[in-house]
Tab-separated table of C-alpha atoms in Angstrom:
chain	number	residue	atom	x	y	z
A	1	UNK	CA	-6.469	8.195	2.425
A	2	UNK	CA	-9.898	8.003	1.827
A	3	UNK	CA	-9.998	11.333	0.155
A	4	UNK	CA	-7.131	10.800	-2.039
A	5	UNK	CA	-8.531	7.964	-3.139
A	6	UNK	CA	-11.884	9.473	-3.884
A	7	UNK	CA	-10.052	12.719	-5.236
A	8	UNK	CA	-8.307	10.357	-8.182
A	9	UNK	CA	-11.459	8.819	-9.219
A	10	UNK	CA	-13.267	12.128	-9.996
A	11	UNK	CA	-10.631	13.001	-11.636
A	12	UNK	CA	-10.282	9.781	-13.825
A	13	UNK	CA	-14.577	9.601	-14.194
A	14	UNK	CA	-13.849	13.393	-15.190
A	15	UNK	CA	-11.330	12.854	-17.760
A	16	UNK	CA	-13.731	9.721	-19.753
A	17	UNK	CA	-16.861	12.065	-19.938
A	18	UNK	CA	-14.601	14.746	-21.215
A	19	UNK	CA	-13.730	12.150	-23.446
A	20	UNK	CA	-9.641	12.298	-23.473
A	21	UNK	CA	-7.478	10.206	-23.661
A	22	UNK	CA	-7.389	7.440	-21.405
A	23	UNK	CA	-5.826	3.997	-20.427
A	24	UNK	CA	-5.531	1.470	-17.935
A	25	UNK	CA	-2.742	-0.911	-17.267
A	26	UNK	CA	-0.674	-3.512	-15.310
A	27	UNK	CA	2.576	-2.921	-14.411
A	28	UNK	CA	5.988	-4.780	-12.270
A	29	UNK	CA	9.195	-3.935	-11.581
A	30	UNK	CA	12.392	-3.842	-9.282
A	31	UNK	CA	14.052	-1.648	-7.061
A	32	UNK	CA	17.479	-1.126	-5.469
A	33	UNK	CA	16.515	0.749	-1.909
A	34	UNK	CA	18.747	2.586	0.460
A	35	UNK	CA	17.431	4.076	3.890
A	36	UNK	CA	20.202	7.055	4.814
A	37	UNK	CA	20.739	7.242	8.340
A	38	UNK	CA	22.927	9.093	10.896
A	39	UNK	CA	26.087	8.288	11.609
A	40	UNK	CA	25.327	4.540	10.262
A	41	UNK	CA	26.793	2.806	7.446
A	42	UNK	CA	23.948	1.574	4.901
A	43	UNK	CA	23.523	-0.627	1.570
A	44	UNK	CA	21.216	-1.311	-0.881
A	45	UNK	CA	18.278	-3.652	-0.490
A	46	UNK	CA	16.767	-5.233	-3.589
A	47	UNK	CA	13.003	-5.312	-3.552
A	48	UNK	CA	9.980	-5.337	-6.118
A	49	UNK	CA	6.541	-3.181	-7.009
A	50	UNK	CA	3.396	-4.717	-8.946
A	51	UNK	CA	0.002	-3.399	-9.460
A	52	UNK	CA	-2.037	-0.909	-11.907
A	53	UNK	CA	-2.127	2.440	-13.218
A	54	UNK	CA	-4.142	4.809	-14.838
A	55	UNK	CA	-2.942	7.567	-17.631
A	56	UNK	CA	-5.499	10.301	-18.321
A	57	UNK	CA	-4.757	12.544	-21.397
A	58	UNK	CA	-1.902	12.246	-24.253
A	59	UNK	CA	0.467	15.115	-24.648
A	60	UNK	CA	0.028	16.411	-21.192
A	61	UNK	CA	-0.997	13.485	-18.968
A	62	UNK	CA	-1.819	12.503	-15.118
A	63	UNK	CA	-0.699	9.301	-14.027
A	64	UNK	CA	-2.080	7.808	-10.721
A	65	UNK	CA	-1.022	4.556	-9.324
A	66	UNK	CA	-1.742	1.864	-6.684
A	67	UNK	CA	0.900	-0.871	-6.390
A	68	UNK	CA	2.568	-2.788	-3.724
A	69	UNK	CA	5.967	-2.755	-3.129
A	70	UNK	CA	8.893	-3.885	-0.833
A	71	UNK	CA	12.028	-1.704	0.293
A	72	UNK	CA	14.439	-1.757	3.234
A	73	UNK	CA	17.686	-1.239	3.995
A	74	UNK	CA	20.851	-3.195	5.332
A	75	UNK	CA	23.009	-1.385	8.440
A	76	UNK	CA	26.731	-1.359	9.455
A	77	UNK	CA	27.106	-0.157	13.059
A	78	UNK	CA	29.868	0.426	14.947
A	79	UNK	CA	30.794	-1.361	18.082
A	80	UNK	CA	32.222	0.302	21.495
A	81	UNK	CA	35.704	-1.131	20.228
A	82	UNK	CA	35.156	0.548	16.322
A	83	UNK	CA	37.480	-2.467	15.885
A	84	UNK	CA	34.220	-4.322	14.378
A	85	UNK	CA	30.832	-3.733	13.178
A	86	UNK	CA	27.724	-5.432	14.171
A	87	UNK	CA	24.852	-5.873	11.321
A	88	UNK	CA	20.882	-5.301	11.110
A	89	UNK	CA	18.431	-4.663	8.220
A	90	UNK	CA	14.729	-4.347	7.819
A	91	UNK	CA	12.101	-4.896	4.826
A	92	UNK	CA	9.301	-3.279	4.130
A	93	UNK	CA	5.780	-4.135	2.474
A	94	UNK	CA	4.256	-1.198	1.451
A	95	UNK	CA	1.024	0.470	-0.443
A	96	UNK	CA	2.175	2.925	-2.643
A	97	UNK	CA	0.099	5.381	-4.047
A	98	UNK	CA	1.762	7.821	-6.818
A	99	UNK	CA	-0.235	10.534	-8.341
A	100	UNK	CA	2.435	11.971	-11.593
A	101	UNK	CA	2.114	14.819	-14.145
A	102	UNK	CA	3.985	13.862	-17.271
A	103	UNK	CA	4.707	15.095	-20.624
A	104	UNK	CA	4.737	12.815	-23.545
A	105	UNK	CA	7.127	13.401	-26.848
A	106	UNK	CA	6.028	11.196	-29.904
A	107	UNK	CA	3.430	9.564	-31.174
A	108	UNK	CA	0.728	6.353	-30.527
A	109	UNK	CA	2.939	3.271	-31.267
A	110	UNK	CA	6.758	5.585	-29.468
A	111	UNK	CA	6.147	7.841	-26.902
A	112	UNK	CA	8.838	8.724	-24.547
A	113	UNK	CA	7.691	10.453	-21.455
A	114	UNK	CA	9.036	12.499	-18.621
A	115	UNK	CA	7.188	12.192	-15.380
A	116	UNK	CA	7.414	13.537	-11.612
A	117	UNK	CA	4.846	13.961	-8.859
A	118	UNK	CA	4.348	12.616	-5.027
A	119	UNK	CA	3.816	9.509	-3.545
A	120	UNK	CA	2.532	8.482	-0.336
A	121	UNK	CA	3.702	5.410	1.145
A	122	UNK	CA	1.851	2.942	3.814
A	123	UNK	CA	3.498	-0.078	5.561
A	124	UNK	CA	1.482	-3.242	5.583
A	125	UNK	CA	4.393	-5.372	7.007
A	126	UNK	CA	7.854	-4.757	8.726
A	127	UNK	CA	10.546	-7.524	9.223
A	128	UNK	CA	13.787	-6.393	10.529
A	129	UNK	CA	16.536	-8.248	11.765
A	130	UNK	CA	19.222	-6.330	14.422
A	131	UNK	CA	21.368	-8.066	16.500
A	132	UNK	CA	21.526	-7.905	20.768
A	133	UNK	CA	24.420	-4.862	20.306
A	134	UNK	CA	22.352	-3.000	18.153
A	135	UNK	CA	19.146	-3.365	20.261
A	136	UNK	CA	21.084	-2.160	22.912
A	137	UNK	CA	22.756	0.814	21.714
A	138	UNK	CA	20.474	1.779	19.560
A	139	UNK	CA	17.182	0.808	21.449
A	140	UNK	CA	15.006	3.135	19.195
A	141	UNK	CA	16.751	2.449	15.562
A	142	UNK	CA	13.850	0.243	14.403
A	143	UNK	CA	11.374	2.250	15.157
A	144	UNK	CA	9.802	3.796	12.011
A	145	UNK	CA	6.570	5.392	10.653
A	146	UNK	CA	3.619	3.683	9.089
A	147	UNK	CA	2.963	6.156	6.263
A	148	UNK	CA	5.372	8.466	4.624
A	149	UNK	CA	5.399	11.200	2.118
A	150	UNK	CA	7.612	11.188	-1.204
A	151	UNK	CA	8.435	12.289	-4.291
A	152	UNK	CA	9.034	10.491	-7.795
A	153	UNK	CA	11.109	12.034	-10.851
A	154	UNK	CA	11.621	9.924	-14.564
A	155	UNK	CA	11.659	9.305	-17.816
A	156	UNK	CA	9.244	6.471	-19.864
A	157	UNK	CA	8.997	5.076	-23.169
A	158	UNK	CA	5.935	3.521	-24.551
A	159	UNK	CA	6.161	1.491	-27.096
A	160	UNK	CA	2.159	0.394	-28.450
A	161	UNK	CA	1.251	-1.252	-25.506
A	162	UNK	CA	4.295	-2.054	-24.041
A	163	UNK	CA	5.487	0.658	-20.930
A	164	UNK	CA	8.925	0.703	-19.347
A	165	UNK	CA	9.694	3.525	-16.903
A	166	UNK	CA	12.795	4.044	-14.888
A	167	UNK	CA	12.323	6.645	-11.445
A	168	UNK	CA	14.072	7.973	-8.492
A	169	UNK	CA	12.388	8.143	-5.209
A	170	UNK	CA	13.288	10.020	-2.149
A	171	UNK	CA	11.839	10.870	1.073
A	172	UNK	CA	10.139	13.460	2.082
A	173	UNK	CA	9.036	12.580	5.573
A	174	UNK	CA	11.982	10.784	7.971
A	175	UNK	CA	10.823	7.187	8.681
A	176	UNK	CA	12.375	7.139	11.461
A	177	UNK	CA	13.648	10.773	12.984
A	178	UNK	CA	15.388	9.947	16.136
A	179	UNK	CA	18.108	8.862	13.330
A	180	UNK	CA	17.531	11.163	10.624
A	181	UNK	CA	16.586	7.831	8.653
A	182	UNK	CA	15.392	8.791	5.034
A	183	UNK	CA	14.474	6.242	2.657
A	184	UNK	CA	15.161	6.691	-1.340
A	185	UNK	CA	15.114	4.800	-4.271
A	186	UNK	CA	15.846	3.628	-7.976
A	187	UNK	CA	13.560	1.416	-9.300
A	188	UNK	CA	12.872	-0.042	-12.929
A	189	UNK	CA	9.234	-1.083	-14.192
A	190	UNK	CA	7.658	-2.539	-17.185
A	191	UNK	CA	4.020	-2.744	-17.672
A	192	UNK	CA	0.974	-3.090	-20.396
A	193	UNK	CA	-1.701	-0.922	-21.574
A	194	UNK	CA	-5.054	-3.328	-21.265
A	195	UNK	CA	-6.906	-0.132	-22.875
């Protein structure tokens, strides 16, 4: 992680002696998670994402960020009966760390913006709730990764200062493989350009 972080500021210290185009914001938003999983019914978890970002270049830009973020997902499993269903979810606090190519279409004060790129996720904290059934049918369910590997797809508009972006996310890496346990995302962010 080291390295990727190291890797991004070259290439931002690159990009200001080049002199192009660059900026530096703030930016917080929500998102509607889902973890897919293996013969398990799921829902969607509400969570959040703040933190910064950097955009190097106009037309044609790179976009790495560093925010923190929660995510989860609620479960439905069946019972030996399949009369009923007993419940469980878990919540996630994670470090994200997207690095996105995008292309802008407009000008300095509307800009609308099509972005996609990877992201690699880290958990800092893991809460999950499963009931006595589930721990003992499904002894393993909760056991998931610390770091995964992503992607990110969307579309932006900037509007002077003001940024809004709306993005997909889906998994790359299984958090949790003994379940085929994927998780993906919408999420919905607004931030501002300090510079």
């Amino acid at each position: 992680m080291k390295k990727l972080f190291l890797s991004i500021a070259i290439i931002v210290s690159a990009a200001i002696s080049a002199k192009a185009q660059f900026s530096l914001g703030i930016k917080g938003g929500v998102n509607f998670s889902k973890i897919n999983t293996d013969n398990v019914s799921e829902s969607t978890k509400t969570g959040y994402q703040a933190g910064i970002f950097a955009r190097v270049g106009s037309n044609v830009y790179l976009q790495p960020e560093l925010y923190l973020g929660s995510s989860g997902g609620k479960f439905a499993f069946p019972t030996s009966n399949n009369n009923t269903t007993s419940e469980g979810k878990v919540k996630f606090t994670t470090l994200n760390l997207p690095l996105l190519i995008g292309k802008g279409f407009g000008g300095d004060n509307l800009n609308f913006r099509i972005m996609a790129g990877p992201v690699y996720s880290y958990v800092l904290d893991k809460n999950d709730n499963f009931s006595s059934a589930v721990n003992g049918a499904y002894n393993d369910f909760g056991d998931y990764r610390k770091s995964t590997l992503g992607f990110q797809a969307g579309a932006g508009v900037d509007i002077g200062h003001i940024t809004a972006d709306f993005r997909y996310e889906g998994g790359l890496t299984k958090i949790n493989p003994n379940y085929g346990q994927r998780q993906n995302l919408w999420a919905l962010s607004v931030g501002f350009k300090l510079f």
